[in-house]
Coordinates of C-alpha atoms in Angstrom, one line a residue:
Chain A
M20 CA 5.2 -45.1 -32.0
S21 CA 6.4 -42.2 -30.8
R22 CA 4.1 -39.2 -31.0
S23 CA 5.9 -36.2 -32.1
P24 CA 5.1 -33.1 -30.0
H25 CA 2.1 -30.8 -31.6
I26 CA 3.6 -27.4 -32.1
T27 CA 0.6 -25.0 -31.4
V28 CA 1.1 -20.6 -32.1
G29 CA 1.0 -20.5 -27.7
K30 CA 4.0 -22.2 -27.0
L31 CA 5.9 -21.1 -30.1
S32 CA 5.8 -17.9 -29.0
V33 CA 7.1 -18.8 -25.8
V34 CA 10.2 -20.0 -27.1
N35 CA 10.3 -16.9 -29.3
L36 CA 10.7 -14.8 -25.9
R37 CA 13.1 -17.2 -24.0
Q38 CA 15.4 -16.7 -26.7
K39 CA 15.8 -13.4 -25.9
P40 CA 15.6 -12.9 -22.1
V41 CA 16.9 -9.5 -22.2
R42 CA 14.3 -8.0 -24.9
T43 CA 11.8 -9.7 -22.9
G44 CA 12.9 -9.3 -19.6
A45 CA 13.4 -5.1 -21.0
L46 CA 9.9 -4.7 -22.9
V47 CA 8.0 -6.6 -19.3
A48 CA 10.1 -4.2 -17.2
I49 CA 8.5 -1.3 -19.4
I50 CA 4.8 -2.8 -18.8
A51 CA 5.2 -4.0 -15.4
M52 CA 6.0 0.3 -14.8
L53 CA 3.5 1.5 -16.1
T54 CA 1.1 -0.9 -14.5
F55 CA 2.9 0.0 -11.8
A56 CA 1.9 3.3 -12.0
L57 CA -1.4 2.4 -13.2
F58 CA -2.8 0.6 -11.1
G59 CA -0.5 1.8 -7.3
G60 CA -1.9 5.8 -8.7
S61 CA -5.2 4.7 -8.8
V62 CA -5.1 3.1 -5.9
L63 CA -3.6 6.1 -3.9
T64 CA -5.3 8.3 -5.8
K65 CA -8.9 6.4 -4.5
S66 CA -7.5 6.2 -0.7
L67 CA -7.0 10.5 -0.4
S68 CA -10.8 10.9 -2.1
N69 CA -12.1 7.9 0.2
G70 CA -9.9 9.8 3.9
L71 CA -11.2 13.7 2.1
N72 CA -14.7 12.5 2.0
G73 CA -14.0 10.4 5.4
M74 CA -13.1 14.0 7.2
E75 CA -15.8 15.9 5.1
E76 CA -17.9 13.7 6.8
R77 CA -16.7 13.7 10.6
L78 CA -15.5 17.8 10.8
G79 CA -19.3 17.8 11.0
S80 CA -20.2 22.0 11.9
D81 CA -19.9 25.3 10.3
L82 CA -17.5 26.8 12.4
V83 CA -15.7 26.1 16.0
V84 CA -14.6 28.6 17.8
V85 CA -11.6 28.3 19.7
P86 CA -9.2 30.1 21.9
A87 CA -7.4 32.5 20.3
G88 CA -4.2 31.8 18.9
T89 CA -4.7 27.7 18.7
E90 CA -6.4 27.7 14.8
T91 CA -3.7 25.9 13.3
S92 CA -3.1 23.6 16.6
T93 CA -6.9 22.9 15.8
A94 CA -6.7 22.9 12.8
S95 CA -4.4 20.3 12.2
M96 CA -5.1 17.9 14.9
L97 CA -8.1 17.7 13.0
V98 CA -6.5 17.0 9.5
S99 CA -3.7 15.0 10.8
G100 CA -4.6 14.0 14.1
E101 CA -1.7 15.9 16.2
P102 CA -2.8 16.2 19.4
T103 CA -3.5 19.2 21.1
S104 CA -4.5 20.5 24.3
F105 CA -6.3 24.0 25.2
Y106 CA -8.9 25.7 27.2
F107 CA -11.3 28.5 27.9
D108 CA -13.8 29.4 29.4
K109 CA -16.9 26.6 29.4
N110 CA -19.4 30.1 29.6
I111 CA -18.9 31.2 26.7
E112 CA -21.1 28.5 24.7
A113 CA -24.1 30.0 25.9
D114 CA -22.7 33.6 24.7
I115 CA -22.2 32.4 21.1
L116 CA -25.2 30.5 21.2
A117 CA -27.3 33.5 22.0
V118 CA -25.7 35.2 18.8
A119 CA -27.9 36.2 15.6
G120 CA -27.6 33.0 12.8
V121 CA -26.1 30.6 15.9
E122 CA -28.7 27.6 15.3
A123 CA -26.9 25.4 17.8
V124 CA -23.7 24.9 19.9
S125 CA -21.9 21.9 21.6
S126 CA -18.4 21.9 23.4
Q127 CA -15.2 20.2 23.8
I128 CA -12.4 19.1 25.7
Y129 CA -9.8 18.3 24.2
I130 CA -7.1 16.9 26.1
S131 CA -3.7 15.4 24.8
S132 CA -2.8 11.5 26.5
L133 CA 0.9 10.5 27.1
D134 CA -0.4 7.2 29.1
A135 CA -2.0 5.0 27.4
A136 CA -1.4 1.5 27.9
C137 CA -3.5 0.7 24.9
C138 CA -1.2 3.0 22.3
E139 CA 2.4 4.2 23.5
D140 CA 1.8 7.6 21.1
E141 CA -0.4 10.5 21.9
V142 CA -4.4 9.5 22.1
Q143 CA -6.7 12.8 21.2
I144 CA -9.3 12.7 24.4
I145 CA -12.2 14.7 23.0
G146 CA -15.0 15.0 26.0
F147 CA -18.0 16.3 24.4
D148 CA -21.3 17.1 26.1
P149 CA -24.1 13.9 25.1
E150 CA -27.1 16.4 26.0
S151 CA -26.0 19.2 23.0
D152 CA -23.6 17.0 20.6
F153 CA -24.7 17.3 16.8
V154 CA -21.0 15.3 15.6
V155 CA -20.0 12.8 17.2
E156 CA -23.8 11.7 18.6
P157 CA -24.8 11.1 14.3
W158 CA -21.7 8.4 13.9
I159 CA -22.5 6.6 17.3
A160 CA -26.3 6.2 15.6
Q161 CA -24.2 5.1 12.7
M162 CA -22.8 2.5 14.1
N163 CA -25.8 0.7 15.6
L164 CA -23.8 1.9 19.4
D165 CA -26.3 2.0 22.6
G166 CA -24.8 6.1 23.3
I167 CA -22.5 6.8 26.0
E168 CA -22.6 6.6 29.7
D169 CA -20.8 8.6 32.0
G170 CA -17.1 6.8 32.7
Q171 CA -16.9 4.7 29.4
M172 CA -15.4 5.8 26.4
I173 CA -16.1 5.8 22.3
V174 CA -12.4 4.8 20.7
G175 CA -11.2 5.3 17.2
A176 CA -10.9 2.1 15.0
D177 CA -6.7 2.6 15.1
I178 CA -6.8 2.4 19.0
I179 CA -6.8 -1.2 21.0
I180 CA -9.4 -2.5 23.3
S181 CA -8.4 -5.1 26.2
D182 CA -9.5 -8.7 26.1
N183 CA -11.6 -6.7 29.1
N184 CA -13.4 -4.4 26.7
T185 CA -11.7 -1.4 28.5
V186 CA -9.1 1.2 27.5
L187 CA -6.2 2.5 30.2
F188 CA -5.2 6.1 30.9
F189 CA -3.7 7.1 33.8
D190 CA -3.7 3.9 35.4
H191 CA -7.6 3.8 35.3
E192 CA -9.5 1.0 33.1
Y193 CA -12.4 3.2 31.0
P194 CA -14.8 0.8 29.7
V195 CA -15.4 0.7 25.7
A196 CA -18.9 1.4 24.7
G197 CA -18.3 1.1 21.3
Q198 CA -15.3 1.2 17.9
L199 CA -15.9 3.7 15.1
A200 CA -15.3 2.4 12.0
K201 CA -11.8 3.5 10.4
T202 CA -12.3 7.1 8.6
G203 CA -8.6 7.3 7.3
T204 CA -8.7 10.6 9.6
S205 CA -7.6 12.0 12.4
M206 CA -10.7 10.5 14.4
D207 CA -9.5 6.9 14.1
S208 CA -6.6 7.7 17.2
T209 CA -8.7 9.6 19.3
V210 CA -11.2 8.5 22.4
F211 CA -14.4 10.1 23.5
I212 CA -15.9 10.9 26.6
S213 CA -18.6 12.5 28.0
Q214 CA -17.3 15.7 29.3
D215 CA -19.3 15.1 32.5
S216 CA -16.2 12.3 33.5
I217 CA -13.7 14.8 32.8
P218 CA -12.9 16.3 36.3
E219 CA -12.3 12.2 37.0
L220 CA -10.1 11.5 34.1
V221 CA -8.1 14.8 35.1
E222 CA -7.6 13.5 38.6
Y223 CA -6.4 10.2 37.9
A224 CA -4.1 11.5 36.3
S225 CA -2.5 13.5 38.7
A226 CA -2.3 10.9 40.5
V227 CA -0.1 9.1 38.2
G228 CA 1.5 12.8 37.8
A229 CA -0.1 13.8 34.4
E230 CA -0.9 17.7 34.5
V231 CA -3.2 17.2 31.4
M232 CA -5.3 20.4 32.9
P233 CA -5.3 22.4 35.6
A234 CA -7.6 20.6 39.0
E235 CA -9.5 24.0 38.8
Y236 CA -9.9 24.1 35.4
A237 CA -12.0 20.7 35.2
G238 CA -15.9 21.6 34.7
K239 CA -15.3 25.0 34.0
A240 CA -13.5 25.0 30.6
V241 CA -13.8 24.0 27.6
S242 CA -11.2 23.6 24.7
A243 CA -14.2 24.3 21.4
V244 CA -17.5 25.3 20.3
L245 CA -19.2 23.3 17.8
V246 CA -21.2 25.8 15.9
K247 CA -24.1 25.2 13.7
A248 CA -25.7 28.0 11.5
S249 CA -28.9 28.6 10.7
E250 CA -30.5 28.4 7.2
G251 CA -29.2 31.0 5.1
V252 CA -26.1 32.1 7.3
S253 CA -22.3 31.3 7.2
A254 CA -19.8 30.4 8.8
E255 CA -18.0 34.0 7.9
E256 CA -21.4 35.9 9.3
I257 CA -21.1 33.8 12.3
A258 CA -17.7 34.4 13.1
Y259 CA -18.0 38.2 12.6
S260 CA -21.8 38.1 14.9
I261 CA -19.5 36.7 17.5
T262 CA -16.9 39.3 16.9
Q263 CA -19.6 42.4 17.2
A264 CA -21.4 40.7 19.9
A265 CA -17.7 41.8 21.6
I266 CA -16.9 37.7 22.8
Y267 CA -12.9 37.9 23.0
G268 CA -9.5 35.6 23.6
V269 CA -11.3 33.5 20.3
S270 CA -10.4 32.7 17.2
F271 CA -12.3 30.4 14.2
V272 CA -11.9 27.1 12.1
Y273 CA -13.6 27.2 9.4
P274 CA -14.7 23.6 8.8
D275 CA -14.6 24.2 5.4
G276 CA -11.5 25.6 4.7
I277 CA -9.6 23.2 5.7
T278 CA -11.8 20.5 3.8
Q279 CA -11.1 23.0 0.7
T280 CA -7.6 23.0 1.3
T281 CA -7.2 19.1 1.8
G282 CA -8.4 19.6 -1.5
T283 CA -6.9 21.5 -2.7
S284 CA -3.5 19.9 -1.5
L285 CA -5.3 16.0 -3.1
H286 CA -6.0 18.1 -6.5
I287 CA -2.0 18.7 -6.7
V288 CA -0.8 14.9 -6.2
V289 CA -3.9 13.8 -8.1
A290 CA -2.7 15.9 -10.9
F291 CA 1.3 14.6 -10.3
L292 CA 0.4 11.0 -10.4
V293 CA -1.8 11.7 -14.0
A294 CA 1.3 13.3 -15.1
I295 CA 3.3 10.4 -14.4
I296 CA 1.2 7.9 -15.4
V297 CA 0.5 9.2 -18.9
T298 CA 4.5 9.8 -19.4
L299 CA 4.4 6.1 -19.3
W300 CA 1.5 5.4 -21.3
V301 CA 3.1 7.5 -23.9
I302 CA 7.1 6.2 -23.9
S303 CA 5.9 2.9 -22.9
L304 CA 3.8 2.5 -26.7
V305 CA 7.1 4.4 -27.7
V306 CA 9.4 1.8 -26.5
L307 CA 7.2 -0.6 -27.2
G308 CA 6.5 -0.1 -31.1
S309 CA 10.4 0.7 -31.7
V310 CA 11.2 -2.4 -30.2
F311 CA 8.6 -4.9 -31.7
S312 CA 9.6 -2.8 -35.2
A313 CA 13.1 -3.3 -35.0
N314 CA 12.2 -7.7 -34.4
M315 CA 9.8 -7.5 -37.8
N316 CA 12.8 -6.5 -39.3
E317 CA 14.9 -9.2 -37.3
R318 CA 12.3 -11.7 -38.0
K319 CA 11.9 -11.4 -41.7
K320 CA 13.2 -14.7 -42.6
E321 CA 12.2 -16.8 -40.0
L322 CA 8.3 -15.4 -40.9
A323 CA 9.3 -15.6 -44.8
T324 CA 10.7 -19.8 -43.4
L325 CA 7.3 -20.1 -41.4
R326 CA 5.0 -18.9 -44.7
I327 CA 7.1 -21.4 -46.7
M328 CA 7.0 -24.4 -44.3
G329 CA 2.7 -23.5 -44.8
V330 CA 1.9 -21.1 -41.7
T331 CA -0.9 -19.0 -43.1
K332 CA -0.2 -15.3 -42.9
R333 CA -4.1 -15.2 -40.0
R334 CA -1.4 -17.3 -38.4
L335 CA 1.8 -15.3 -38.3
I336 CA 0.2 -12.3 -36.6
S337 CA -1.7 -14.8 -34.1
L338 CA 2.1 -15.7 -33.7
V339 CA 3.5 -11.8 -32.6
A340 CA -0.2 -10.9 -31.6
S341 CA 0.1 -13.4 -28.5
E342 CA 3.6 -12.4 -28.3
S343 CA 2.3 -9.4 -27.3
S344 CA 0.1 -10.6 -24.8
L345 CA 2.4 -12.1 -23.1
I346 CA 4.4 -9.6 -22.7
G347 CA 1.5 -7.2 -21.9
L348 CA 0.2 -9.7 -19.3
I349 CA 3.6 -11.0 -17.6
G350 CA 4.8 -7.4 -16.8
G351 CA 1.2 -5.8 -16.0
A352 CA 0.7 -9.1 -13.7
A353 CA 4.7 -7.7 -12.2
G354 CA 3.6 -4.0 -11.9
I355 CA 0.2 -4.9 -10.6
V356 CA 1.8 -7.3 -7.3
L357 CA 4.6 -5.2 -6.9
A358 CA 2.2 -1.7 -6.9
A359 CA 0.7 -3.8 -4.1
L360 CA 3.0 -4.7 -1.8
V361 CA 3.3 -1.2 -2.2
V362 CA 0.2 1.1 -1.6
F363 CA -1.7 -1.9 0.6
P364 CA 1.4 -2.5 3.6
F365 CA 2.1 1.0 3.6
S366 CA -0.3 2.1 3.9
N367 CA -0.4 4.1 7.4
L368 CA 2.8 5.3 6.2
I369 CA 2.3 7.1 2.7
G370 CA -1.0 8.6 4.9
N371 CA 1.3 9.9 7.5
S372 CA 3.5 11.3 5.0
L373 CA 0.9 13.3 3.2
S374 CA -0.3 13.9 6.5
L375 CA -3.3 13.6 4.5
P376 CA -6.8 11.5 5.3
Y377 CA -5.9 8.0 4.2
L378 CA -8.5 5.2 3.6
T379 CA -7.5 2.3 1.0
P380 CA -10.2 1.3 -0.4
G381 CA -11.9 -1.9 -0.5
F382 CA -11.0 -5.8 -2.2
A383 CA -14.2 -5.4 -4.9
W384 CA -13.2 -2.1 -5.9
C385 CA -9.5 -3.1 -5.4
A386 CA -9.5 -6.1 -7.4
M387 CA -11.6 -3.7 -10.4
V388 CA -8.9 -1.6 -10.9
A389 CA -6.4 -4.3 -11.0
V390 CA -7.9 -6.0 -13.9
L391 CA -8.4 -2.5 -16.0
A392 CA -5.0 -1.8 -14.9
L393 CA -4.2 -5.6 -17.0
A394 CA -6.5 -5.4 -19.8
V395 CA -4.5 -1.4 -20.6
A396 CA -1.3 -3.0 -20.3
L397 CA -2.0 -6.0 -22.6
L398 CA -4.1 -3.2 -25.2
T399 CA -0.5 -1.0 -25.0
A400 CA 1.3 -4.8 -25.9
V401 CA -0.4 -5.5 -28.1
G402 CA -1.5 -1.5 -29.7
A403 CA 3.0 -1.6 -29.9
S404 CA 3.0 -4.6 -31.6
A405 CA 0.5 -3.6 -34.3
F406 CA 3.0 -1.7 -36.4
G407 CA 4.5 -4.5 -37.4
V408 CA 2.0 -6.7 -37.5
K409 CA 0.5 -4.4 -40.4
R410 CA 4.2 -5.2 -42.2
I411 CA 3.2 -9.3 -42.0
A412 CA 0.3 -9.1 -43.6
K413 CA 1.5 -6.8 -46.4
V414 CA 4.6 -8.0 -47.8
E415 CA 4.4 -10.9 -50.2
T416 CA 7.0 -14.1 -49.0
M417 CA 9.4 -14.6 -52.2
L418 CA 10.1 -10.5 -51.8
T419 CA 11.1 -11.1 -48.4
L420 CA 13.2 -13.7 -48.9
R421 CA 14.8 -12.3 -51.9
D422 CA 15.5 -9.3 -49.6
G423 CA 18.9 -9.1 -49.3
E424 CA 19.9 -11.1 -51.8
Chain B
M22 CA 34.8 -35.3 -23.0
V23 CA 32.1 -33.1 -21.6
T24 CA 28.6 -33.1 -23.6
T25 CA 26.5 -30.1 -24.1
A26 CA 24.4 -31.7 -21.8
E27 CA 26.6 -32.2 -19.2
K28 CA 28.1 -28.7 -19.8
A29 CA 23.9 -27.6 -19.5
K30 CA 23.5 -29.2 -16.7
H31 CA 26.5 -28.0 -14.5
S32 CA 26.3 -23.9 -16.3
R33 CA 25.3 -21.4 -13.7
G34 CA 22.1 -19.9 -15.7
W35 CA 20.1 -17.9 -13.4
G36 CA 21.8 -18.9 -11.0
W37 CA 23.8 -15.3 -10.5
L38 CA 20.4 -13.3 -11.0
S39 CA 18.7 -15.6 -8.3
G40 CA 21.3 -15.6 -6.0
L41 CA 22.2 -11.8 -6.0
L42 CA 18.4 -10.9 -5.7
Q43 CA 18.3 -13.4 -2.4
I44 CA 21.7 -11.3 -1.3
V45 CA 19.9 -8.5 -1.7
C46 CA 16.8 -9.2 0.2
G47 CA 18.5 -11.0 2.8
V48 CA 20.9 -7.9 3.7
L49 CA 17.9 -5.4 3.7
I50 CA 15.4 -7.5 5.5
A51 CA 18.8 -8.0 8.1
V52 CA 19.6 -4.0 8.4
A53 CA 16.3 -2.6 7.9
P54 CA 15.1 -3.2 11.6
H55 CA 17.5 -1.7 12.9
T56 CA 18.1 1.8 10.4
F57 CA 15.8 2.9 7.8
A58 CA 12.8 0.6 9.2
R59 CA 14.0 0.3 12.7
V60 CA 11.7 -0.6 15.2
C61 CA 11.2 1.0 18.4
A62 CA 13.6 1.6 21.2
V63 CA 14.2 -0.6 24.3
M64 CA 14.4 2.2 27.3
E65 CA 16.1 1.9 29.9
G66 CA 14.7 0.8 32.8
E67 CA 11.7 -0.8 30.8
A68 CA 10.8 -4.4 29.2
A69 CA 12.0 -4.5 25.9
M70 CA 8.8 -4.8 23.4
A71 CA 8.0 -7.5 21.3
C72 CA 9.3 -5.3 18.0
H73 CA 12.8 -5.7 19.3
Y74 CA 12.7 -9.3 19.2
T75 CA 11.1 -9.3 15.6
A76 CA 14.3 -7.3 15.0
Q77 CA 16.3 -9.4 16.8
A78 CA 15.7 -12.3 14.2
S79 CA 15.0 -11.0 11.8
T80 CA 18.5 -10.0 11.4
G81 CA 19.2 -14.2 11.9
I82 CA 16.5 -15.0 8.8
G83 CA 18.2 -12.2 7.0
V84 CA 21.6 -13.2 6.9
A85 CA 20.7 -16.4 6.4
I86 CA 19.1 -15.9 3.4
A87 CA 22.1 -13.9 2.2
V88 CA 24.1 -16.3 2.6
L89 CA 22.3 -19.3 1.0
G90 CA 21.9 -16.7 -1.8
L91 CA 25.6 -16.4 -2.4
A92 CA 25.7 -20.3 -1.9
T93 CA 23.1 -20.2 -5.4
I94 CA 25.7 -17.8 -7.6
V95 CA 28.0 -20.4 -6.7
S96 CA 26.7 -23.2 -7.4
K97 CA 27.0 -24.6 -10.7
S98 CA 24.2 -27.5 -10.7
E99 CA 20.8 -27.1 -11.2
R100 CA 19.8 -29.2 -8.6
M101 CA 21.4 -27.8 -5.0
R102 CA 20.9 -24.4 -7.0
I103 CA 16.5 -26.0 -6.1
G104 CA 17.5 -27.0 -2.6
L105 CA 18.7 -24.0 -1.7
T106 CA 16.1 -21.6 -3.1
T107 CA 13.7 -24.4 -1.4
G108 CA 15.5 -23.2 1.6
I109 CA 15.5 -19.3 1.3
G110 CA 11.9 -19.8 0.3
V111 CA 11.4 -21.3 4.2
L112 CA 13.7 -19.2 5.6
A113 CA 10.9 -16.0 3.7
I114 CA 8.3 -17.5 4.6
L115 CA 9.3 -18.1 8.2
E116 CA 10.4 -14.0 8.2
V117 CA 6.4 -13.1 7.3
T118 CA 5.6 -15.7 10.4
V119 CA 7.8 -13.4 12.8
P120 CA 6.4 -9.4 13.2
T121 CA 3.3 -11.4 12.2
F122 CA 2.8 -14.7 14.3
L123 CA 5.3 -15.7 16.3
I124 CA 7.1 -12.0 17.9
G125 CA 4.2 -9.3 16.8
V126 CA 4.8 -6.0 17.3
C127 CA 3.8 -3.1 18.9
A128 CA -0.4 -3.2 18.8
S129 CA -1.1 0.4 18.5
S130 CA -1.5 0.9 14.7
Q131 CA 0.6 4.7 14.5
M132 CA 3.9 3.0 15.9
H133 CA 6.7 3.0 13.5
C134 CA 7.5 -0.4 14.0
R135 CA 4.3 -1.3 13.1
V136 CA 3.8 1.8 10.2
A137 CA 7.3 1.2 8.9
A138 CA 9.2 -2.0 10.1
L139 CA 6.6 -4.7 9.3
P140 CA 5.6 -4.1 6.0
T141 CA 9.3 -3.3 5.2
L142 CA 10.2 -6.6 6.5
L143 CA 6.8 -8.8 5.0
V144 CA 7.5 -7.0 1.8
L145 CA 10.8 -7.9 1.9
A146 CA 10.1 -11.7 2.1
I147 CA 7.4 -11.2 -0.3
L148 CA 9.6 -10.5 -3.2
S149 CA 12.2 -13.0 -1.0
L150 CA 9.3 -15.8 -1.6
L151 CA 8.3 -15.0 -5.1
C152 CA 12.3 -14.8 -6.4
A153 CA 13.0 -18.0 -4.6
G154 CA 10.0 -19.8 -6.1
G155 CA 10.3 -18.1 -9.6
F156 CA 13.9 -19.3 -9.9
G157 CA 13.9 -22.4 -8.2
L158 CA 10.7 -23.1 -10.6
T159 CA 12.8 -22.5 -13.9
D160 CA 15.6 -24.7 -12.5
W161 CA 13.4 -27.2 -12.3
G162 CA 12.0 -26.3 -15.9
R163 CA 15.1 -26.9 -16.8
I164 CA 16.0 -30.1 -15.5
N165 CA 12.8 -30.9 -17.1
R166 CA 12.8 -30.3 -20.4
R167 CA 16.9 -31.8 -20.4
T168 CA 14.9 -34.9 -19.1
R169 CA 12.4 -34.5 -22.3
I170 CA 14.6 -34.2 -24.8
A171 CA 17.1 -36.8 -23.8
R172 CA 14.0 -39.6 -23.4
Q173 CA 12.8 -38.3 -26.5
A174 CA 16.3 -38.7 -28.7
A175 CA 16.7 -42.3 -26.7
L176 CA 13.6 -43.4 -28.3
A177 CA 14.5 -42.3 -31.6
Q178 CA 17.7 -43.9 -32.2
K179 CA 16.3 -47.1 -30.5
T180 CA 13.6 -46.5 -33.4
A181 CA 16.7 -46.2 -36.1
Q182 CA 17.9 -49.5 -35.3

């Protein structure tokens, strides 16, 4: 004896949705757009927030003293990693240390390289002083690295290291002491070297025809002096004291100011994303509500017939709820997949285009947000069908069938 | 006389949409590395980078996907369409492996080929694969459903006799 096919609410919902492919497709597309914006926007916001936190941690000093007129290029190097080179006399470091309110100073030398076999694009080389440094050393300690010796380099996360654990600059192989973790900031494409190794690096550069710094400056010039303020002294007060101490030809970069400016840009992006998500959510609710409501009108007789065949009201309600849940789930999953195909592979491009520090969050956070976005999609679809469900629960079968006679 | 089942068997179904999407993906895969998601230029007198060969291979694969997409549009047989979408799926997987394993792109994370061309090719190939899988399964489901209905009808007829 043959077994007759068993009809379930789930199967019936699938068949109903299949019968109206264009309407189903349109509803799925609306929910997909909502979850695309919700998931994509959340990942984007979190990535920018991670980048900002990374930048705050990495700037590390209260004030940066640079040669006059170079504050803009210093700021753009710190925020977007635009390589730069400029110098002033190394003696300024001692003059600044003598200024009231200054707790510590450490100089850095910035050299931009166009000749790196590991990376065909420009790389920022930063020469730091391991003895006085209070910015780079803490990251090195965090990474459990053994510090840096003369002639060695510590490289950012985006720098490609060769198989023999070296990087090639100006035709010279530098051993790599360690690689820093990804920060989402300009530091990822920066290499750090001890200041004592800079004269040698300048020689290597000039041997291959690259004039990174006049040879007579090597060992005598620095690009920036990082200043740590004493307790209770502000960066502005120190800048004023430096000016009063007749140290001329210098400009000031305020890391806090850079962080605040970046934070403001981040808030604008976040506000824009929130506006898009809320608008899409309202549109989704209105459109889905209208379509489900119109659909209930269309299907009045079909549902009444099912009632006469013995289907309970509860079953009818679960049929409509099941259809809207399927739309919510399929649309939600499609939106999340599409958003993932944009925000993860194109993360570098997005970060570069926004010119803001950008660090993609980890898998666990993304998975949690994906589940939340799917839940919002599901609730939106089911919530929008609530009006139709309410109507089924109210109207009597007999009246529905008589309607329009 | 052509029966309804025969008509359904030879209907184009969603083949036009499947083919159209594959043509769009194929054309984009073919042109992207040379236009909007450009790979690194070959400098005169210097050896070409890996991304240059990835662009060439992608052009070939993209054209093949577009041609198979066109064949999907004109094909009336569901079985034929399943064959074509399987072929497109294989090509899409090949396209995923070209910039990642088989040939690759430049190593530096800031190079344009890595920032733009690699993700563009990957996303287009994955979309092509998803479309091929989705529409292939739809056609397969239609065949199965029709076979099941025909079998049930035959059984019912036999029982009635």
